Coordinates of C-alpha atoms in Angstrom, one line a residue:
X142 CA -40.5 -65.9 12.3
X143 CA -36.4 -66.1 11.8
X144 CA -36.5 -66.0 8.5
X145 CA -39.1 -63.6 8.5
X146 CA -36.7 -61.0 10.4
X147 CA -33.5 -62.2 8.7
X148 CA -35.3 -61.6 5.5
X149 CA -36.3 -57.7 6.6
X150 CA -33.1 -57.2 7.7
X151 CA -31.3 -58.4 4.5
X152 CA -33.8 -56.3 2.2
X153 CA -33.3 -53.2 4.9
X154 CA -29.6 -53.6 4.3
X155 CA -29.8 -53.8 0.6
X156 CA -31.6 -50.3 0.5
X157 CA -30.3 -47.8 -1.9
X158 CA -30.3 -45.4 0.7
X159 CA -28.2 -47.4 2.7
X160 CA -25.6 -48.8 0.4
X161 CA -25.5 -45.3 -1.1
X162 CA -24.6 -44.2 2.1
X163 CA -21.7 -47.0 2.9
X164 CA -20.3 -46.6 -0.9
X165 CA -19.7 -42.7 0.0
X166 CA -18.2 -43.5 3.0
X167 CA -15.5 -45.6 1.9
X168 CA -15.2 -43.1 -0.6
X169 CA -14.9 -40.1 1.6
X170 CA -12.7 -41.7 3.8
X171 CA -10.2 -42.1 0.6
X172 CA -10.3 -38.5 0.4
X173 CA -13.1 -38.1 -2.5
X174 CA -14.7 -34.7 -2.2
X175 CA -17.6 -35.3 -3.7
X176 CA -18.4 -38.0 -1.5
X177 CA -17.3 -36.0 2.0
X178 CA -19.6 -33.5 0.4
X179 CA -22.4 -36.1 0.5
X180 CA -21.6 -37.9 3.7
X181 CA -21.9 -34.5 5.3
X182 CA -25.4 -34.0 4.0
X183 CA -26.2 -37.5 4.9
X184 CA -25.0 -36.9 8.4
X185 CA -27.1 -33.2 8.7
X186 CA -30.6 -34.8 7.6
X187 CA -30.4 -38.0 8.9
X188 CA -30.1 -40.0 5.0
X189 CA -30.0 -43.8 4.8
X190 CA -28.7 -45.5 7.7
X191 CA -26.8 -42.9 9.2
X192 CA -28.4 -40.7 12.7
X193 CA -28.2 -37.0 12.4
X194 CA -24.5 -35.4 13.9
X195 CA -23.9 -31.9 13.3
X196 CA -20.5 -32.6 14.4
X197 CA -19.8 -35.4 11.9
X198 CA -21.3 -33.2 8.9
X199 CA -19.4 -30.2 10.5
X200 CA -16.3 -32.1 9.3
X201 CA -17.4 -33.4 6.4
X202 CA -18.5 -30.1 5.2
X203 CA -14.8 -28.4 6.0
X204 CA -12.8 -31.3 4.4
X205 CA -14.6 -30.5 1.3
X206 CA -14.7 -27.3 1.3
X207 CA -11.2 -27.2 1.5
X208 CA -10.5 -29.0 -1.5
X209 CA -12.7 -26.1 -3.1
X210 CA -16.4 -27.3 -2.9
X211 CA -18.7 -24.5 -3.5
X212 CA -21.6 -26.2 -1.8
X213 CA -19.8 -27.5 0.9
X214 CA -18.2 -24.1 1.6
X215 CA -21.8 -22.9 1.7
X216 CA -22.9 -25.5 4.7
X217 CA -19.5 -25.2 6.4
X218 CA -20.6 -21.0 6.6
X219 CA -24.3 -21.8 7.7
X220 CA -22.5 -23.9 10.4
X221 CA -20.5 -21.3 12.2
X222 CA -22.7 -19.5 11.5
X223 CA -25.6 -21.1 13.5
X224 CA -23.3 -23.0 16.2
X225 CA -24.9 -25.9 15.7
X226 CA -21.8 -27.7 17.1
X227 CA -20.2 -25.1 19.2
X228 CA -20.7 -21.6 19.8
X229 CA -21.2 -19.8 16.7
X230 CA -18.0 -18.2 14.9
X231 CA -18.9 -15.2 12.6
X232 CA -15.3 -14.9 11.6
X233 CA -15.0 -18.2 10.0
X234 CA -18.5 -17.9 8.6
X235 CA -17.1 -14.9 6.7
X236 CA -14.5 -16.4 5.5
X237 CA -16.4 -19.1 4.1
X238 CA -19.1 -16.8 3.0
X239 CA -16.6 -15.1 1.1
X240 CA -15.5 -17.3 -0.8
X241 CA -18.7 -18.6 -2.0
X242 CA -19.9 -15.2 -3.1
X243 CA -16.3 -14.5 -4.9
X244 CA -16.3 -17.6 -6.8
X245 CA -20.2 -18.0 -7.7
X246 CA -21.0 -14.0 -9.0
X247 CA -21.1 -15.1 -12.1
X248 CA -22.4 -18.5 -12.1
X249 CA -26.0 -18.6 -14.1
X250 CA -27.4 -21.7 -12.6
X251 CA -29.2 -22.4 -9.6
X252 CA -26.0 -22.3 -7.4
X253 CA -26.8 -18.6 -8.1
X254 CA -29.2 -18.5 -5.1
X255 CA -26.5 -19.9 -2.8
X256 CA -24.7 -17.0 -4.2
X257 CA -27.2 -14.4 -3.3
X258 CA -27.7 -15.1 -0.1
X259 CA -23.5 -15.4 0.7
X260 CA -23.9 -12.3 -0.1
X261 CA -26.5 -10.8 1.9
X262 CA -25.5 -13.0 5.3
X263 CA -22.1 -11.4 4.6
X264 CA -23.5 -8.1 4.7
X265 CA -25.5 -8.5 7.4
X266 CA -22.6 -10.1 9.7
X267 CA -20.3 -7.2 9.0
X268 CA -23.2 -4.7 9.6
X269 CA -23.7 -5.9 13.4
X270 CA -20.8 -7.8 13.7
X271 CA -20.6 -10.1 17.2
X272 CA -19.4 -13.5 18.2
X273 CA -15.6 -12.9 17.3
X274 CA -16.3 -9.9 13.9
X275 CA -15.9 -6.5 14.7
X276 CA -18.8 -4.4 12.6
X277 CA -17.3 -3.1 9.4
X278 CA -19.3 -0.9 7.5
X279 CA -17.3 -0.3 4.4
X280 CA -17.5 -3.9 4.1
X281 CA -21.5 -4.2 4.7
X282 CA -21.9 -1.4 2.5
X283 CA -19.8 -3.3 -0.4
X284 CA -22.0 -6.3 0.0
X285 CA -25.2 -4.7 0.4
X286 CA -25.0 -2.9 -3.0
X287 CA -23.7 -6.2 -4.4
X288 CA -26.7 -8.0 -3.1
X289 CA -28.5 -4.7 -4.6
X290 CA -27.4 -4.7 -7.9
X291 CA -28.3 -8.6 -8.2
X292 CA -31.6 -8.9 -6.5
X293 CA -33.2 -5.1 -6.5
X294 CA -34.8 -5.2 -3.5
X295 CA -31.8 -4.5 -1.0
X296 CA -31.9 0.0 -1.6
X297 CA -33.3 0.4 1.9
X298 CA -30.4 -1.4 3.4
X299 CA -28.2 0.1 1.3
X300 CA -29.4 3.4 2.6
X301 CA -29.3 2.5 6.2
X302 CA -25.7 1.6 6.1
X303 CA -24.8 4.6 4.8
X304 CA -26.3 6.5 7.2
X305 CA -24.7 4.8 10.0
X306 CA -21.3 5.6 8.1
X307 CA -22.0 8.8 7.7
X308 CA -22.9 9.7 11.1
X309 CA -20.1 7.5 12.6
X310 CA -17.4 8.6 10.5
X311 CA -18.4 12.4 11.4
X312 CA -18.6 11.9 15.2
X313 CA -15.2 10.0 15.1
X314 CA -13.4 12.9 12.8
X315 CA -14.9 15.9 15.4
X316 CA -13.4 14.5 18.2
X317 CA -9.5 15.5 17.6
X318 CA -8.1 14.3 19.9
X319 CA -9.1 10.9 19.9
X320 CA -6.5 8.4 18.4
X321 CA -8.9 7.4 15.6
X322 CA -9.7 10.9 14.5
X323 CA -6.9 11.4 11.7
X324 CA -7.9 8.1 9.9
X325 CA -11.4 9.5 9.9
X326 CA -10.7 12.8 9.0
X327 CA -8.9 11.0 6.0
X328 CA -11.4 8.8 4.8
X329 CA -13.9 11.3 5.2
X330 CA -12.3 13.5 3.2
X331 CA -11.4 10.7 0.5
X332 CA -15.4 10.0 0.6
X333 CA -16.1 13.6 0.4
X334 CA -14.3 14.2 -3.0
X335 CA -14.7 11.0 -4.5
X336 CA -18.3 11.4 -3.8
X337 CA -19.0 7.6 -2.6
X338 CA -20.3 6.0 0.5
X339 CA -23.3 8.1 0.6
X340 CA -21.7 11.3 1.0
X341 CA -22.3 14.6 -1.8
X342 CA -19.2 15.0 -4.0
X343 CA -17.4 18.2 -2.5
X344 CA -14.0 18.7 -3.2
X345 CA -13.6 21.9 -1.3
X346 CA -15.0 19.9 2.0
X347 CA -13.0 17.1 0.8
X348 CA -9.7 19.0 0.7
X349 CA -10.5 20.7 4.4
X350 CA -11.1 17.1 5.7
X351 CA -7.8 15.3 4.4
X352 CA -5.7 18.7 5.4
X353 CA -7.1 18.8 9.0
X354 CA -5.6 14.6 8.7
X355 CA -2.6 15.7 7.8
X356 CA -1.3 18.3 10.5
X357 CA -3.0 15.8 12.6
X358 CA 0.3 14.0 11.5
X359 CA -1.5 11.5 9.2
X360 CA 1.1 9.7 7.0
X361 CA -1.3 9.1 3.9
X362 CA -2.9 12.4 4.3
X363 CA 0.3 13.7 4.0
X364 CA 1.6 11.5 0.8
X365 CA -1.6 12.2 -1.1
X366 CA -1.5 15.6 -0.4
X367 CA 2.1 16.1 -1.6
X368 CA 1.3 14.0 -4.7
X369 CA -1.7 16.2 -5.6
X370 CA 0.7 19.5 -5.3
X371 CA 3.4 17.9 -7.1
X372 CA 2.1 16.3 -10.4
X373 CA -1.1 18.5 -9.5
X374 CA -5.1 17.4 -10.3
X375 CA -7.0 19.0 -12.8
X376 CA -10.3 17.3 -11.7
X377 CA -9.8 18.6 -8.3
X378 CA -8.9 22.1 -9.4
X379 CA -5.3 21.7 -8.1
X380 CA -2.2 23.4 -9.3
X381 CA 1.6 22.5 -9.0
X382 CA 3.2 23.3 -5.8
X383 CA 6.5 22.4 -5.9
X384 CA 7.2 23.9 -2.3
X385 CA 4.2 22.4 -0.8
X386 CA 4.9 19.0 -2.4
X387 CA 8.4 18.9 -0.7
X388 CA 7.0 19.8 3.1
X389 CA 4.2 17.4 2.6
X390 CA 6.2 14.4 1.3
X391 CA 8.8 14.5 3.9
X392 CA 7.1 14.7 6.5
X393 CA 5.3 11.1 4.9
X394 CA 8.9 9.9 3.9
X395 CA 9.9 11.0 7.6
X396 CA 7.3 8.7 9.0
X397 CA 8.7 5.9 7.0
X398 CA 6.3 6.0 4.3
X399 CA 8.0 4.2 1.4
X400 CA 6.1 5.6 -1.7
X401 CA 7.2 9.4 -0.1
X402 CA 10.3 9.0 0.3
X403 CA 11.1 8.3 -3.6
X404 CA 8.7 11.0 -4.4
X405 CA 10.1 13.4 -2.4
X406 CA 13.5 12.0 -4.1
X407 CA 12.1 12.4 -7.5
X408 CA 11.9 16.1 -6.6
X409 CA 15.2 16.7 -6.9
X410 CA 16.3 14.5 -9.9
X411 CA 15.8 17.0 -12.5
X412 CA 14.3 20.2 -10.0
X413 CA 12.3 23.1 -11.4
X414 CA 9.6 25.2 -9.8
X415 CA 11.7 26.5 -7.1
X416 CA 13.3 22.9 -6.3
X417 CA 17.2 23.0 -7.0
X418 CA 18.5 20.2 -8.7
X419 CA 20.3 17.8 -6.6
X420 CA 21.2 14.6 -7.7
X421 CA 22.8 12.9 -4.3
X422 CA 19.7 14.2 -2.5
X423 CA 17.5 12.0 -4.5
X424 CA 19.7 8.9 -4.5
X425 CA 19.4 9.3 -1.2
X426 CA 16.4 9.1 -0.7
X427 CA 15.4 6.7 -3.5
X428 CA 18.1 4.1 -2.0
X429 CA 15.9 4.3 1.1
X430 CA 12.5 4.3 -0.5
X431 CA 14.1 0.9 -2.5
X432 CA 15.5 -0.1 1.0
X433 CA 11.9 0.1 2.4
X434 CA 10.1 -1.6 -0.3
X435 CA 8.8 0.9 -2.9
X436 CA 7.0 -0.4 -6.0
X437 CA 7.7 2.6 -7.9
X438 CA 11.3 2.1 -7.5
X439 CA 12.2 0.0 -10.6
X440 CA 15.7 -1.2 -11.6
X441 CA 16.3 0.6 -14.7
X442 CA 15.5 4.4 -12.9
X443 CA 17.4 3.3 -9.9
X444 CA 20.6 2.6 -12.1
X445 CA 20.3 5.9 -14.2
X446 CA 20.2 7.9 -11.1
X447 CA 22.9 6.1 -9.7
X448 CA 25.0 6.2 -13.1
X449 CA 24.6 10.2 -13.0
X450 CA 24.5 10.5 -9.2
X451 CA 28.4 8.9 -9.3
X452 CA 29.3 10.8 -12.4
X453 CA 29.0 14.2 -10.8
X454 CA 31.4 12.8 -8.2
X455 CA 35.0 14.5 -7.9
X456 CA 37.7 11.4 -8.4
X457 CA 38.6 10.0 -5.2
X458 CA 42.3 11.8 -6.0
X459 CA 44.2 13.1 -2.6
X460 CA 43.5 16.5 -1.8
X461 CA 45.3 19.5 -2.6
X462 CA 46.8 21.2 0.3
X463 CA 46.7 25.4 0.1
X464 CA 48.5 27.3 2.9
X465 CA 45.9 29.9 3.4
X466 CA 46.6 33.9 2.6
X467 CA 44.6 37.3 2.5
X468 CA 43.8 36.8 -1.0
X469 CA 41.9 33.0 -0.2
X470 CA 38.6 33.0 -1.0
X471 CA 36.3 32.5 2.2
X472 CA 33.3 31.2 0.6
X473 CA 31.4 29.8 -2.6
X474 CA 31.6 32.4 -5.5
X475 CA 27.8 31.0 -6.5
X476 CA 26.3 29.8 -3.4
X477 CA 28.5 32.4 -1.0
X478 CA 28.3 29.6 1.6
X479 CA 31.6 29.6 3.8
X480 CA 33.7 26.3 3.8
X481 CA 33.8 23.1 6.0
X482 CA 36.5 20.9 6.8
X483 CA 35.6 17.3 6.1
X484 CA 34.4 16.4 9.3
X485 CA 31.3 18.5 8.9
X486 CA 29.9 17.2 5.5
X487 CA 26.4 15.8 5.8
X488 CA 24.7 13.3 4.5
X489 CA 23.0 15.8 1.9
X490 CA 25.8 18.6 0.5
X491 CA 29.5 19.2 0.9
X492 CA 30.5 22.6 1.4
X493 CA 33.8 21.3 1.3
X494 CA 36.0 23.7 -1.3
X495 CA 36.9 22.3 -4.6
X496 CA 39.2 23.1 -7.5
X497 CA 38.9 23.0 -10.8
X498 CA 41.3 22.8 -13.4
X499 CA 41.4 27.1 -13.7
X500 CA 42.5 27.1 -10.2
X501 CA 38.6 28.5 -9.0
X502 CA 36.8 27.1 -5.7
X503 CA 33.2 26.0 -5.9
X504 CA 31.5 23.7 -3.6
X505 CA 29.9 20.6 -4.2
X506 CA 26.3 21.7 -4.5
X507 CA 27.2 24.6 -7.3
X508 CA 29.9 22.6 -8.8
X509 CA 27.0 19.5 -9.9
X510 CA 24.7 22.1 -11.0
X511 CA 27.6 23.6 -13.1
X512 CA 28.6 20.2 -14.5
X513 CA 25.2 18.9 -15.2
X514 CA 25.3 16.8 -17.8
X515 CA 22.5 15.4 -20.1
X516 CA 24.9 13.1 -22.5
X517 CA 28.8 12.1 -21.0
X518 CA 30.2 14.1 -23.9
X519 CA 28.8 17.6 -22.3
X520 CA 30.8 19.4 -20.3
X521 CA 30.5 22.2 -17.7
X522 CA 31.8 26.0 -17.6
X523 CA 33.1 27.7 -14.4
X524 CA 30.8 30.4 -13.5
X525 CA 33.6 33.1 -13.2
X526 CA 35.9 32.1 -16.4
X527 CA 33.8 30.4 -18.8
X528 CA 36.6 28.1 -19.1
X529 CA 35.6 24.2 -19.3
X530 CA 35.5 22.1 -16.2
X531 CA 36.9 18.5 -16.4
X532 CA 35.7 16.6 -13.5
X533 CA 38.9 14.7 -14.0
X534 CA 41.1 17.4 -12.8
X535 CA 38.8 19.0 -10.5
X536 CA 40.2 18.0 -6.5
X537 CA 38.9 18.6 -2.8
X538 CA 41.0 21.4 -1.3
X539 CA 42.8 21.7 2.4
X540 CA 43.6 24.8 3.9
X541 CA 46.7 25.0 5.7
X542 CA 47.9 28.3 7.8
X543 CA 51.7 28.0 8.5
X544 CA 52.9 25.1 7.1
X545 CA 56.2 25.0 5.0
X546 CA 56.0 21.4 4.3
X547 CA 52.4 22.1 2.8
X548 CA 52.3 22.9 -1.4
X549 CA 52.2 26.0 -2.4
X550 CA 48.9 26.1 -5.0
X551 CA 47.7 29.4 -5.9
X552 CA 43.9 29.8 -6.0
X553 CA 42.2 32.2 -8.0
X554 CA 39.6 34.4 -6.8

């Protein structure tokens, strides 16, 4: 009878189930994901010798999967998502559902069907969200026309979702003063004249929407809009506005948007429809759009503006000192804007006087737009003699009342 039981124990021992499972074991252990892939299925079904242990097969599946295991991924989702070993996670399952679907949209073999239904447990977990997911509905709707245009059968859940959308997005837009209301009034409008998400394409509606976002103080509402009026839209029947580009965009660049505050400093780099031309105003602003991040801001632009910004710059000479008389001009021949000392220059425009080399006062605003220049061999005209203007002569001017010591410079009027 010994040898009877020794012998059914040998032959049990030497099973292929069981020495498969031993081999994959060791092999897991050394970090084979193949085999942790394997030793996780062993572990959820109960194979060879080994008992069923969600937990154990939990962290098979996850080792694996983290080494990029499609199938594994698969199981690790299926187990947050059931809470087989704790209670269930929809947030990781998501994660893991997502990549599954990602990587396997293409795939034309059976792993196709794992595939398939990533996709639709994705939708349905961000449709009713719970256990750790809040419901996203953008993000059901996306995988529910995915699963749609794969399987065919999935239009009445496609529809449903859109309906929700639909009726949340308008009850959270109505009520203004909620603190969600001027994203929704955004995206409504953005659905509205893109014509997706279930709603009819309507780009007067649209319009109305993303404009009631942005005196709702909506920063995108506001950057699209001044975009729209300042290269204009012919598909949505929109015009240049130079004007309503500038109060738009700054009130975007204002609230730190970074993309709206170069635009709005593009405005003035070469002006036109009722925009003066001011190049210190837009390195200004497209230092601080750079300073924030801005994509559009590349090196090359930054530098020309830069080049030309400085160019238009008086020469840091000392300034002329001119005791003042009857005959002194009070204010800008071009702008007629009276003079400032230099304590009161801002940030934007000097009204500071300056002389050229015919002895005439301009300020710093009239005095670039006189001297713009498109190559560095061009040179500018004074607006009252026609006589060339060197901005290497020209000089900031001091008034002085009463002063012997002070030079005695004789400005032309």
């Amino acid at each position: 009878l010994g040898n009877k039981i020794s012998t059914h124990e040998t032959r049990r021992a030497m099973r292929p189930s069981v020495v498969f499972h031993k081999y994959y074991l060791l092999r897991a252990q050394d970090g084979d994901e193949k085999a942790q892939y394997r030793c996780g299925k062993a572990y959820l079904h109960g194979w060879g010798n080994a008992t069923i242990d969600h937990a154990k097969a939990l962290y098979w599946f996850e080792a694996a999967a983290k080494k990029g295991v499609l199938e594994a991924q698969f199981e690790t989702a299926c187990s947050y998502q059931c809470g087989k070993v704790a209670s269930p996670d929809y947030r990781l399952a998501v994660q893991w559902y997502e990549a599954v679907a990602l990587q396997l949209q293409g795939h034309k073999t059976l792993k196709r069907n794992r595939s398939r239904r990533a996709i639709r447990e994705l939708a349905t977990l961000y449709e009713h969200g719970g256990n750790g997911l809040d419901p996203n509905l953008e993000k059901a709707l996306y995988w529910w026309e995915q699963s749609q245009a794969k399987e065919r059968n999935c239009l009445g859940d496609v529809c449903r979702v859109r309906t929700k959308m639909r009726q949340y997005y308008l009850e959270l837009a109505h009520e203004a003063q909620g603190p969600d209301a001027p994203s929704a009034q955004f995206r409504l409008g953005r659905y509205y004249m893109q014509g997706s998400h279930g709603f009819d394409k309507n780009v007067a509606e649209g319009m109305r929407w993303i404009e009631m976002a942005a005196q709702n103080g909506h920063t995108s509402a506001n950057f699209q809009l001044g975009c729209w009026n300042k290269h204009g839209h012919a598909q949505y029947h929109i015009k240049k506005d130079a004007t309503a580009a500038q109060a738009y965009l700054l009130q975007a660049a204002k609230a730190g948007h970074a993309d709206a505050m170069y635009e709005y400093g593009n405005l003035f780099e070469w002006g036109g429809y009722g925009i003066a031309k001011d190049l210190r105003l837009c390195l200004y602003w497209v230092q601080r759009a750079k300073d924030h991040g801005s994509r559009r801001v590349t090196s090359p632009h930054f530098v020309s503006i830069q080049a030309r910004a400085t160019q238009l710059e008086p020469p840091p000479m000392a300034p002329l000192q001119v005791r003042v008389t009857n005959d002194t001009p009070q204010e800008c021949p071009c702008c007629f804007g009276g003079w400032n000392d230099a304590t009161e220059e801002s940030i934007y425009r000097s009204t500071r006087p300056i002389q050229t080399e015919c002895g005439h006062l301009f300020c710093l605003s009239c005095l670039k737009q006189l001297c713009q220049m498109k190559r560095p061999d061009h040179k500018g005209t004074c607006a009252l003699c026609r006589q060339p203007i060197l901005l290497s002569k020209v000089r900031y001017v001091d008034f002085v009342k009463d002063d012997d010591n002070c030079c005695n410079h004789e400005v032309s009027r």
